[in-house]
C-alpha atoms as a PDB file:
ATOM      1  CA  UNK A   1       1.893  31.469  -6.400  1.00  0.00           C
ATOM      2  CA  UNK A   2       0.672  28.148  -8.581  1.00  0.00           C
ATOM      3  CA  UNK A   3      -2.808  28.305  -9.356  1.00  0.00           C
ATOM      4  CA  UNK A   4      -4.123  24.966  -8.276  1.00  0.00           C
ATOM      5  CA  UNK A   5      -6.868  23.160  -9.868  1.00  0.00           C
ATOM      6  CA  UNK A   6      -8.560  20.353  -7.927  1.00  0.00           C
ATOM      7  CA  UNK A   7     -11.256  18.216  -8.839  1.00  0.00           C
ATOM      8  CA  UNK A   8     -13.212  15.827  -6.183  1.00  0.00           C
ATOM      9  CA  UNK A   9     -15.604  13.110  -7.595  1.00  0.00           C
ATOM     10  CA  UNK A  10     -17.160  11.269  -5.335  1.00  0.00           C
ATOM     11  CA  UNK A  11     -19.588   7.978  -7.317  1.00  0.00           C
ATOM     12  CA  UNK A  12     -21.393   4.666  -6.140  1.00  0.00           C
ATOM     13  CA  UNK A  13     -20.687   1.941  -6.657  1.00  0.00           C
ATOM     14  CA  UNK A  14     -22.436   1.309 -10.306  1.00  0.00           C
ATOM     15  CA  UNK A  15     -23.639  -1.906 -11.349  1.00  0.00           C
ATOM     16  CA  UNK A  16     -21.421  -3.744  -8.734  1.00  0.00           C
ATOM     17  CA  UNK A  17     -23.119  -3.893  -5.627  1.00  0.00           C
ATOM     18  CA  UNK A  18     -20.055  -4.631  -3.231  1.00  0.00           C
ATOM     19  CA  UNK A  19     -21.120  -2.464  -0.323  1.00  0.00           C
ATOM     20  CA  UNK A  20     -17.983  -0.337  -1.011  1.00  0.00           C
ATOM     21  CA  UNK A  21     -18.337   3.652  -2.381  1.00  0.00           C
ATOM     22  CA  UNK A  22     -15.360   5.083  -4.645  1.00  0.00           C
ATOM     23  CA  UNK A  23     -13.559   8.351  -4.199  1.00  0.00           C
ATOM     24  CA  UNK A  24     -11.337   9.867  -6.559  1.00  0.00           C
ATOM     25  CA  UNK A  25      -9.615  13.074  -5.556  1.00  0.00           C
ATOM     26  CA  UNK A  26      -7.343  14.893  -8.050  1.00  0.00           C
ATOM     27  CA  UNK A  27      -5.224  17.992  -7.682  1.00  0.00           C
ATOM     28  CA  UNK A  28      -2.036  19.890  -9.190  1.00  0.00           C
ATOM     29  CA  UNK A  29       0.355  22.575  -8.722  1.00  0.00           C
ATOM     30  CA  UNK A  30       2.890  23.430 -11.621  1.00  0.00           C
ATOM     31  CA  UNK A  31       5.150  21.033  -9.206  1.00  0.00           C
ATOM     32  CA  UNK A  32       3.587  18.231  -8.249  1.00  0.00           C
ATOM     33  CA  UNK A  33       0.185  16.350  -9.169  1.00  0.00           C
ATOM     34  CA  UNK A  34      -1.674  14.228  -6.175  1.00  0.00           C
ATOM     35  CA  UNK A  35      -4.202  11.758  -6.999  1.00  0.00           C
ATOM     36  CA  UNK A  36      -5.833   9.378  -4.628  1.00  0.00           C
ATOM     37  CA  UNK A  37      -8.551   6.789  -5.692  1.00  0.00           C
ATOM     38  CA  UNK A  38     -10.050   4.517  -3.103  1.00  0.00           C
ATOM     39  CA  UNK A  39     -12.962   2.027  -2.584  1.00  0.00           C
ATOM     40  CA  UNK A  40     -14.052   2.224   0.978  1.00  0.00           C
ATOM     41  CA  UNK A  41     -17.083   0.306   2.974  1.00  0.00           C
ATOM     42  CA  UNK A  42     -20.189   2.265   2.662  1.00  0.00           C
ATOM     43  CA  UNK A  43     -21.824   1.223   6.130  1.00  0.00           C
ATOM     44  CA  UNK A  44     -21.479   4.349   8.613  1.00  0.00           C
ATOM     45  CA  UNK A  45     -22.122   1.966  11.574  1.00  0.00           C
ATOM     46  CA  UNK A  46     -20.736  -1.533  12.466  1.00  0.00           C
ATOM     47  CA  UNK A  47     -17.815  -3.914  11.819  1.00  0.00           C
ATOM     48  CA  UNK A  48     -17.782  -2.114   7.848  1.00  0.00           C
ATOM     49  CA  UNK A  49     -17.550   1.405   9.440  1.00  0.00           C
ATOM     50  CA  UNK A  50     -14.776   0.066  11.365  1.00  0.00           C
ATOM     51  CA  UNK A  51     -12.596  -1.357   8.262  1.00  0.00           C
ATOM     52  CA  UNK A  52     -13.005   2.036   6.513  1.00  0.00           C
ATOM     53  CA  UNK A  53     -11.930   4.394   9.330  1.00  0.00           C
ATOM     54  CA  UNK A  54      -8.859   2.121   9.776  1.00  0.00           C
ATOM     55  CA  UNK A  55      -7.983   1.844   5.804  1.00  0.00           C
ATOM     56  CA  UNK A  56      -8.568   5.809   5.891  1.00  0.00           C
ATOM     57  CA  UNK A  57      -5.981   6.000   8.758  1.00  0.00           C
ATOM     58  CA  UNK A  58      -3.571   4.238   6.865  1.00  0.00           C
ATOM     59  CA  UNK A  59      -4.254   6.634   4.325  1.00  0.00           C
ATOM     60  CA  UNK A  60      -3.693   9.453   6.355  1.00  0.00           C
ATOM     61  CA  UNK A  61      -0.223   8.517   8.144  1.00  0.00           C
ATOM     62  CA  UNK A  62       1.008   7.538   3.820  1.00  0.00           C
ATOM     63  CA  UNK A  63       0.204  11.105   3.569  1.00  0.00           C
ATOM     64  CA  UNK A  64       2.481  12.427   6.648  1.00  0.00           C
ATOM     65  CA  UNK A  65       5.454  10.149   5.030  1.00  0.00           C
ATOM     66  CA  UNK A  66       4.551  11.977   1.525  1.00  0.00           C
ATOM     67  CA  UNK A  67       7.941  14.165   1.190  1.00  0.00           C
ATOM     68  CA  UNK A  68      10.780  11.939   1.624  1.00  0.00           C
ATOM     69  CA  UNK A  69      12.052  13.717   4.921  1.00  0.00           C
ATOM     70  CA  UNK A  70      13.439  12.323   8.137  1.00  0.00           C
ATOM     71  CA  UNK A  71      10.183  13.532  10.134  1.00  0.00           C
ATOM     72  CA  UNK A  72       6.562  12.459   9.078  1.00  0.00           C
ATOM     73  CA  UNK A  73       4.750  15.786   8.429  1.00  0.00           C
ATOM     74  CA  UNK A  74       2.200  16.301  10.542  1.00  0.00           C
ATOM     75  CA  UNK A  75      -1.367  16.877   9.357  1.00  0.00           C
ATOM     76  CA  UNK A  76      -3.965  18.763  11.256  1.00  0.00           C
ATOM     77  CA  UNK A  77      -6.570  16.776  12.301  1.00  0.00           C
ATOM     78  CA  UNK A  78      -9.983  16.541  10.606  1.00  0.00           C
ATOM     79  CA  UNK A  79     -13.426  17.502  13.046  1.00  0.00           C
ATOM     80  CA  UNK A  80     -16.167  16.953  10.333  1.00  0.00           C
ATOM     81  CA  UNK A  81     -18.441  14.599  10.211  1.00  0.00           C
ATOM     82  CA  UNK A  82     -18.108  12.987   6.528  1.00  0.00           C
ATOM     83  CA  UNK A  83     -15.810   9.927   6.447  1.00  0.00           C
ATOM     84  CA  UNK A  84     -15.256   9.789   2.586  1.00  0.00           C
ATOM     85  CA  UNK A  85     -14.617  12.893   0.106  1.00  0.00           C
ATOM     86  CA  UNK A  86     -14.653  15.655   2.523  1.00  0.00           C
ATOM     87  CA  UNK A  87     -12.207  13.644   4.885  1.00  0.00           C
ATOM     88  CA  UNK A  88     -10.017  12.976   1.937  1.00  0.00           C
ATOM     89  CA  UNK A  89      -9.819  16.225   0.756  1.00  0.00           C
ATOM     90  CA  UNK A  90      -9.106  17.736   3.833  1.00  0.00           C
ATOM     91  CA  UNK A  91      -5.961  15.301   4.225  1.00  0.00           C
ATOM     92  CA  UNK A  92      -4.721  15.650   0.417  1.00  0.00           C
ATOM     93  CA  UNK A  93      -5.046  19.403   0.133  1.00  0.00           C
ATOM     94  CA  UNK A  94      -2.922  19.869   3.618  1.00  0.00           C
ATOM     95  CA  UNK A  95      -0.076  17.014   1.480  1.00  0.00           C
ATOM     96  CA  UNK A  96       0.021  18.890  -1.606  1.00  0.00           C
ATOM     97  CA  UNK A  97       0.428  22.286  -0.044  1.00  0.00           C
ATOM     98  CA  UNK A  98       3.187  20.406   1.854  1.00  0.00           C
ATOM     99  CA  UNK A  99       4.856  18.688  -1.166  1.00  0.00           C
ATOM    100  CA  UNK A 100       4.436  22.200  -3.605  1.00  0.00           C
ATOM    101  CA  UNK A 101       6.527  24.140  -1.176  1.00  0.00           C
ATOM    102  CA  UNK A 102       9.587  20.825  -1.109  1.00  0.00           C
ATOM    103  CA  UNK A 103       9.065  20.197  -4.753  1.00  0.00           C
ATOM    104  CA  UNK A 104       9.382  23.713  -5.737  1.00  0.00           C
ATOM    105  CA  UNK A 105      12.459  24.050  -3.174  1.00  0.00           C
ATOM    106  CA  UNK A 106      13.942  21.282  -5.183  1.00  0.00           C
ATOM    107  CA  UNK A 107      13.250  22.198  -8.360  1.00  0.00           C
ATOM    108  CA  UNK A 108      14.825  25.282  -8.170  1.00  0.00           C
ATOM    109  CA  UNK A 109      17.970  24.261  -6.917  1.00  0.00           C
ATOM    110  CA  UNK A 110      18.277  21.560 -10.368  1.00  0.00           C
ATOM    111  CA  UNK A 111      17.101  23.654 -12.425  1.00  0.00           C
ATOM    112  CA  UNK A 112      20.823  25.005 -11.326  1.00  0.00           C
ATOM    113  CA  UNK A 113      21.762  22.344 -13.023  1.00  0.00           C
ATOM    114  CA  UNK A 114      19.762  20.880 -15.586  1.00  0.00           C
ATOM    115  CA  UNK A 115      16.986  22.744 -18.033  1.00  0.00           C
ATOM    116  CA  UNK A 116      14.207  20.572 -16.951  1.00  0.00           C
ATOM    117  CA  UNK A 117      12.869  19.171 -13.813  1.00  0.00           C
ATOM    118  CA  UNK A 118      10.177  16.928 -14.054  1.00  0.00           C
ATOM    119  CA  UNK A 119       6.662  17.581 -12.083  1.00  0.00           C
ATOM    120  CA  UNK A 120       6.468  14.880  -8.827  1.00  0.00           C
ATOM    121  CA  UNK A 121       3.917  12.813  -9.244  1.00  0.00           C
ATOM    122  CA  UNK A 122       2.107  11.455  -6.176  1.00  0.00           C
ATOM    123  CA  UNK A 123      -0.836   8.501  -6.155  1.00  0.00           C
ATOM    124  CA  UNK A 124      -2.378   6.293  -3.509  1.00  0.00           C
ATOM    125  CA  UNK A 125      -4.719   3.959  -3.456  1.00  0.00           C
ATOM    126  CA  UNK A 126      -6.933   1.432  -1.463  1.00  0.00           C
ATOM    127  CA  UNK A 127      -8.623  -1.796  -2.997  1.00  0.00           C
ATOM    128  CA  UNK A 128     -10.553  -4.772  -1.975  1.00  0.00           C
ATOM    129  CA  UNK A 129      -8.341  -7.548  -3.515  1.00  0.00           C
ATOM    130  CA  UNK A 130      -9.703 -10.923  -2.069  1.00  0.00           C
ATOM    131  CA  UNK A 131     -12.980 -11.565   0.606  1.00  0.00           C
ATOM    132  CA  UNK A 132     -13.534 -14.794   2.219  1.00  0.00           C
ATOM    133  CA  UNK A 133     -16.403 -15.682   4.268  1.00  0.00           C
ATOM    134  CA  UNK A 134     -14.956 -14.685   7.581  1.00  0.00           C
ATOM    135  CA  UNK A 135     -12.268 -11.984   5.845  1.00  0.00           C
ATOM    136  CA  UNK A 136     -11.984  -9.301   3.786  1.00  0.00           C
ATOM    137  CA  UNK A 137      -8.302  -8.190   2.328  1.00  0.00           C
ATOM    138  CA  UNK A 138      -8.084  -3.650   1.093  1.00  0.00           C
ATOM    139  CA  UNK A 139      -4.448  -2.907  -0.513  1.00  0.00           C
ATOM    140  CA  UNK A 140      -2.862   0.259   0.269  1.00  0.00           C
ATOM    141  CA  UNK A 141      -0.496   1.616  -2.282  1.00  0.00           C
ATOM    142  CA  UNK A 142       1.539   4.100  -3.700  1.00  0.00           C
ATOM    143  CA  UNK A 143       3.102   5.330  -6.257  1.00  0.00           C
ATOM    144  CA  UNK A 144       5.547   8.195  -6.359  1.00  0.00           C
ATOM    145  CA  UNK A 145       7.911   9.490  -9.116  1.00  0.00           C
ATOM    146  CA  UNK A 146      10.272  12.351  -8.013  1.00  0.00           C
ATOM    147  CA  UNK A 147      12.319  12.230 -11.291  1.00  0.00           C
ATOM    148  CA  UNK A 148      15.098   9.501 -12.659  1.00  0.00           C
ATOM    149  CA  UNK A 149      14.538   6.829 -14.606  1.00  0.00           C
ATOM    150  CA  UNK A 150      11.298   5.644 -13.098  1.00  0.00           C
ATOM    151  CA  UNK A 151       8.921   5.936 -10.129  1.00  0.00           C
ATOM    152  CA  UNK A 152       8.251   3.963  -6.917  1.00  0.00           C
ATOM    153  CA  UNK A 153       5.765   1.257  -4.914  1.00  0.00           C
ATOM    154  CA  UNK A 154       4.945   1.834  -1.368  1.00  0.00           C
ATOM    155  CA  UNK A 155       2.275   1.587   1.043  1.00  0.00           C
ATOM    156  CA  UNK A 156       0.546   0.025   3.416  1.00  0.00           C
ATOM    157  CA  UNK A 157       0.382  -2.962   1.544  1.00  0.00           C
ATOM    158  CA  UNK A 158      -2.120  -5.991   2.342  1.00  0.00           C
ATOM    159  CA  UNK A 159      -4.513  -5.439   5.223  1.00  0.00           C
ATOM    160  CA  UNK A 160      -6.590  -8.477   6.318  1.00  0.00           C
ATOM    161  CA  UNK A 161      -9.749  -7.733   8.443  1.00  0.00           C
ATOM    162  CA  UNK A 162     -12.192  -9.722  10.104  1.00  0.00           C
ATOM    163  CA  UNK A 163     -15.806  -9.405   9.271  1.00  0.00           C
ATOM    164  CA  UNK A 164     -17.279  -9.846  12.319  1.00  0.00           C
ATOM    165  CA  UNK A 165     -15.996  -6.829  14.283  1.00  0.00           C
ATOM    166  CA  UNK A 166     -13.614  -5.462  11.844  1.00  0.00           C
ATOM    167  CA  UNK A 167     -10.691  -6.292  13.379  1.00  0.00           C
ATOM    168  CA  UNK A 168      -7.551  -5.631  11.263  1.00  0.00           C
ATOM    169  CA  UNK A 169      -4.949  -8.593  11.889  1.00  0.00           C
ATOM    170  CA  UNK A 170      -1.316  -7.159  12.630  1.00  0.00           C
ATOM    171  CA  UNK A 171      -0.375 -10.214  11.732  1.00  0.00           C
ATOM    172  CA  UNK A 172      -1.281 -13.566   9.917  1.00  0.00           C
ATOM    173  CA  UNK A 173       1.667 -15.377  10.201  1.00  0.00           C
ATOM    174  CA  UNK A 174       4.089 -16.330  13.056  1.00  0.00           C
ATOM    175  CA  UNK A 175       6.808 -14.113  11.873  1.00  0.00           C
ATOM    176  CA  UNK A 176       9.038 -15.226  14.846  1.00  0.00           C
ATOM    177  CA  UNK A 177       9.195 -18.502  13.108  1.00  0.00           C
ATOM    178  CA  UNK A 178      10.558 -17.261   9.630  1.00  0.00           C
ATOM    179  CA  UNK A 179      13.539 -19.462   9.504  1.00  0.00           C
ATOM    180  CA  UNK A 180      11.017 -22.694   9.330  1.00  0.00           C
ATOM    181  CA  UNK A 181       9.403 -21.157   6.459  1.00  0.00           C
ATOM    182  CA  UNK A 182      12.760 -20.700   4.442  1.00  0.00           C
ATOM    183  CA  UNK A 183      12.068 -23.676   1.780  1.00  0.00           C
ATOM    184  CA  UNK A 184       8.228 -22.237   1.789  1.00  0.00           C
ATOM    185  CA  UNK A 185       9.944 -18.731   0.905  1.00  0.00           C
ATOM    186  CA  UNK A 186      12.174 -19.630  -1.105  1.00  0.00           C
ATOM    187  CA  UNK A 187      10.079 -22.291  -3.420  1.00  0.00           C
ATOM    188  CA  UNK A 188       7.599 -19.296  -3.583  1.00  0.00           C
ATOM    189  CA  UNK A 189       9.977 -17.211  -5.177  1.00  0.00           C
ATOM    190  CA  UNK A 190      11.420 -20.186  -7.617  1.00  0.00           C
ATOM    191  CA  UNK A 191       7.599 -20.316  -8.625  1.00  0.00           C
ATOM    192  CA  UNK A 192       7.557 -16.087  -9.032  1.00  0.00           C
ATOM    193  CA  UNK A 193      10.677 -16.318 -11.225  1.00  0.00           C
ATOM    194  CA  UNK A 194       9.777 -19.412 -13.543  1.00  0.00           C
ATOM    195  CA  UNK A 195       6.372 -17.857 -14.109  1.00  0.00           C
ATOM    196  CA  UNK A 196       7.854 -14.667 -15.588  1.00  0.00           C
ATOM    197  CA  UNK A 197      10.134 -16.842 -17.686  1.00  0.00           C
ATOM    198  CA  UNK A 198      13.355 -16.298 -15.867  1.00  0.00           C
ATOM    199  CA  UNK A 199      14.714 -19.157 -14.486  1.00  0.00           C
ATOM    200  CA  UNK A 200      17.747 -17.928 -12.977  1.00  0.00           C
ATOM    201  CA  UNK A 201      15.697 -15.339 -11.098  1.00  0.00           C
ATOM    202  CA  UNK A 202      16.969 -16.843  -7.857  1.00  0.00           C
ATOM    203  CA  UNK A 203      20.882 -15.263  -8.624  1.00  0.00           C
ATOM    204  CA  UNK A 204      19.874 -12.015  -8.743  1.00  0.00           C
ATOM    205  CA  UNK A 205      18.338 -11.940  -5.229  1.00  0.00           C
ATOM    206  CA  UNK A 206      19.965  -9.338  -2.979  1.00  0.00           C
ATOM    207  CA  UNK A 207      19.716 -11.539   0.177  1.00  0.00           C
ATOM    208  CA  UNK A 208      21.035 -15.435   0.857  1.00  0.00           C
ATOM    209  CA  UNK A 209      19.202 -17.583  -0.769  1.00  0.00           C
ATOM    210  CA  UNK A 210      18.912 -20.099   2.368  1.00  0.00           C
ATOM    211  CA  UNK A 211      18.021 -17.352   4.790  1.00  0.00           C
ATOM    212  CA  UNK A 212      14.802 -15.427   2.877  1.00  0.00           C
ATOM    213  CA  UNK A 213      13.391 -12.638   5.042  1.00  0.00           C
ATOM    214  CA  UNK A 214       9.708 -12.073   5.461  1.00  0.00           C
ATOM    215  CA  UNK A 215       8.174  -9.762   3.455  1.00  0.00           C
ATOM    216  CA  UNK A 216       7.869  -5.992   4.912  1.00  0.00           C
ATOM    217  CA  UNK A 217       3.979  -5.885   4.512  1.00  0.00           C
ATOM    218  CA  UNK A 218       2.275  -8.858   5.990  1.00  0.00           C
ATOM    219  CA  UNK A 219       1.205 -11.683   4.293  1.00  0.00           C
ATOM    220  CA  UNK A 220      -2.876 -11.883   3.178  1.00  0.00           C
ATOM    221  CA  UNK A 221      -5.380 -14.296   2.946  1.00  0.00           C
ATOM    222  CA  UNK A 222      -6.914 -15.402   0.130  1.00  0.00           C
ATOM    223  CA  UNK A 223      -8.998 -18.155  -1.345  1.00  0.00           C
ATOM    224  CA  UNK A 224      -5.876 -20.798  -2.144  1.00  0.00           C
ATOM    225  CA  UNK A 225      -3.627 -19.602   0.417  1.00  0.00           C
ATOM    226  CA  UNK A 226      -1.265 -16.764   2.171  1.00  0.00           C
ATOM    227  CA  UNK A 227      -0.064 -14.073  -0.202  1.00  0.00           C
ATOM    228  CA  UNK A 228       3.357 -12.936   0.162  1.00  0.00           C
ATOM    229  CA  UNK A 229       4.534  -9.261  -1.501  1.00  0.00           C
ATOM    230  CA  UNK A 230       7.520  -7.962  -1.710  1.00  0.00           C
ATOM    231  CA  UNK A 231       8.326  -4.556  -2.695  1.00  0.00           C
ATOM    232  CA  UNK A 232      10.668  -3.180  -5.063  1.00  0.00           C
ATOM    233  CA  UNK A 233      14.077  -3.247  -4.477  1.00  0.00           C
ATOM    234  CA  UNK A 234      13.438  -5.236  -1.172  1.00  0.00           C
ATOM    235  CA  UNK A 235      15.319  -8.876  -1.925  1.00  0.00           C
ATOM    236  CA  UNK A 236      15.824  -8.142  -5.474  1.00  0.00           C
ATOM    237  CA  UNK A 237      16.955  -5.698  -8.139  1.00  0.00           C
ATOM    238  CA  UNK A 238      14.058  -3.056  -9.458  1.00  0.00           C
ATOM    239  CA  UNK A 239      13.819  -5.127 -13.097  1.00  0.00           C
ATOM    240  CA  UNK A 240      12.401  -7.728 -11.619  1.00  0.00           C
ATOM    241  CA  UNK A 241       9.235  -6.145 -10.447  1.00  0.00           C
ATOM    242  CA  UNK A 242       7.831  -6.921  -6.948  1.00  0.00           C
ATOM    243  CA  UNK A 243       7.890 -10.843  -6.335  1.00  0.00           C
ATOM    244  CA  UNK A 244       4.683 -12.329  -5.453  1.00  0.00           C
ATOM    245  CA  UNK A 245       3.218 -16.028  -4.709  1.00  0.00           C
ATOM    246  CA  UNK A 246       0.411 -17.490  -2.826  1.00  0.00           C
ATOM    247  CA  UNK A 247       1.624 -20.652  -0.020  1.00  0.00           C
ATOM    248  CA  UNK A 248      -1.187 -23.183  -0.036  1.00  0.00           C
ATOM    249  CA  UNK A 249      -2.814 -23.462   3.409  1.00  0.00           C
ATOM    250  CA  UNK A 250      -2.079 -27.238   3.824  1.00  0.00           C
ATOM    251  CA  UNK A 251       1.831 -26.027   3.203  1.00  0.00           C
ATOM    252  CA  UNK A 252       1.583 -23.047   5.609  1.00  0.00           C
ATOM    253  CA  UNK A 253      -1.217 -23.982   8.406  1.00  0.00           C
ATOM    254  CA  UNK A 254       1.071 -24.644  11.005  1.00  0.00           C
ATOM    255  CA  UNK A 255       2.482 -21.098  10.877  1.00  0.00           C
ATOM    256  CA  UNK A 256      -0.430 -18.990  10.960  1.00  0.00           C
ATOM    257  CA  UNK A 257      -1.587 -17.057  13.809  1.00  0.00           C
ATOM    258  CA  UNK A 258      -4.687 -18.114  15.731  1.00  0.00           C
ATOM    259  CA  UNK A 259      -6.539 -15.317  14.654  1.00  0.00           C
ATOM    260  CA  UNK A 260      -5.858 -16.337  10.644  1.00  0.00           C
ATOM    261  CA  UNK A 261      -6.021 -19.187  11.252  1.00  0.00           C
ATOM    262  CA  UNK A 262      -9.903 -19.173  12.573  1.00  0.00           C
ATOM    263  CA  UNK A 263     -10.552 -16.979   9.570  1.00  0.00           C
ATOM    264  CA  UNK A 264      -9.748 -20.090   7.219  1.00  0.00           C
ATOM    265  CA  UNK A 265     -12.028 -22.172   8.438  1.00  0.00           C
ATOM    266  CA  UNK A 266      -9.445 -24.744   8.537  1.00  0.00           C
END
């Protein structure tokens, strides 16, 4: 049996006084290292207790998908009373035991055939990437390496809230109405590509140029606009990263949801 080594830190907030509190949980077996780092709303009450316990069930349901199997794994369920590092732990040190025994599995069966077999790596994270006066946008993401050439993005991606009450929006635009947004879509990506100094970006695009899906994670608010993400691999080939732009309101207004669109005070 691996002897595992953990380490929990849990810190304020330092010299930025955000009203979020930081966790960083780390942990190993010889197979497979887990590390989660998260910024979370510090209020145990209210519309900010609200956005945390819904980022850390986001968190929770990555962690049943941690594995790579047909069937989420399910967790048992946590009955403390701590929201943050205990909560966290609890959740991460039922994945790792989970992902050991698979990795380990795994690992002996290519070591059949190779002499080396690379530990998994496993990281998530959540992070406040834009606020508005009536909004605030957390990131969920991953990052997983189970050997090859390179590792992997996922998540929950972008997760708009409301500050009044917490309320996460499912959705901030009108994806029923995708096909109107195809010159918005597919400028946006023109704009992604010329910015990283490939201008025929647009030919290596998996899907037809004239019919652009949405993105898989929804869109976000921010100050200039809606943020669109896509992930690796999902329209385009893994070199060119994960294609990103920001549609102006006045461009994308009309497609919004009601409840985005009375965030933007527009």
């Amino acid at each position: 049996m691996a002897v595992i080594y953990a380490a929990l830190m849990l810190t304020g907030c330092g010299t930025r006084n955000d009203g979020l509190r930081s966790i960083h949980y780390a942990d190993s077996t010889e197979c497979v290292r887990l590390t989660v780092d998260a910024r979370l709303p510090r209020a145990r009450k209210g519309p900010d207790a609200v956005i945390r316990d819904t980022l850390l069930a986001e968190l929770v349901r990555q962690f049943e998908n941690f594995g790579m199997r047909e069937e989420p794994h399910r967790l048992q369920p946590y009955t403390g009373k701590d929201r943050y590092g205990d909560y966290v732990s609890f959740y991460a040190g039922q994945v790792l035991t989970y992902l050991d025994s698979i990795s380990s599995e795994d690992r002996e069966e290519r070591l059949q055939y190779t002499s080396f077999a690379p530990m998994w790596e496993y990281e998530a994270s959540i992070n406040k990437v834009a606020v508005g006066g009536k909004y605030i946008v957390f990131e969920q993401s991953n990052y997983i390496y189970m050997g090859g050439a390179h590792g992997g993005v996922s998540g929950g991606g972008s997760m708009t809230f409301r500050k009044s009450d917490g309320k996460l929006l499912r959705s901030v635009i009108d994806r029923g109405e995708w096909l109107s947004m195809q010159t918005l879509l597919h400028n946006g990506l023109k704009t992604y590509f010329e910015e990283c100094g490939d201008e025929q970006g647009m030919e290596y695009l998996f899907v037809d140029a004239d019919s652009i899906p949405l993105p898989v994670w929804e869109p976000s608010l921010c100050d200039s606009g809606v943020v669109f993400v896509y992930q690796q691999y999902e329209i385009a080939p893994y070199a060119v990263g994960m294609p990103t732009f920001t549609v102006p309101y006045e461009q994308i207004i009309e497609f919004l949801t009601p409840d985005a669109l009375e965030l933007t005070d527009r």
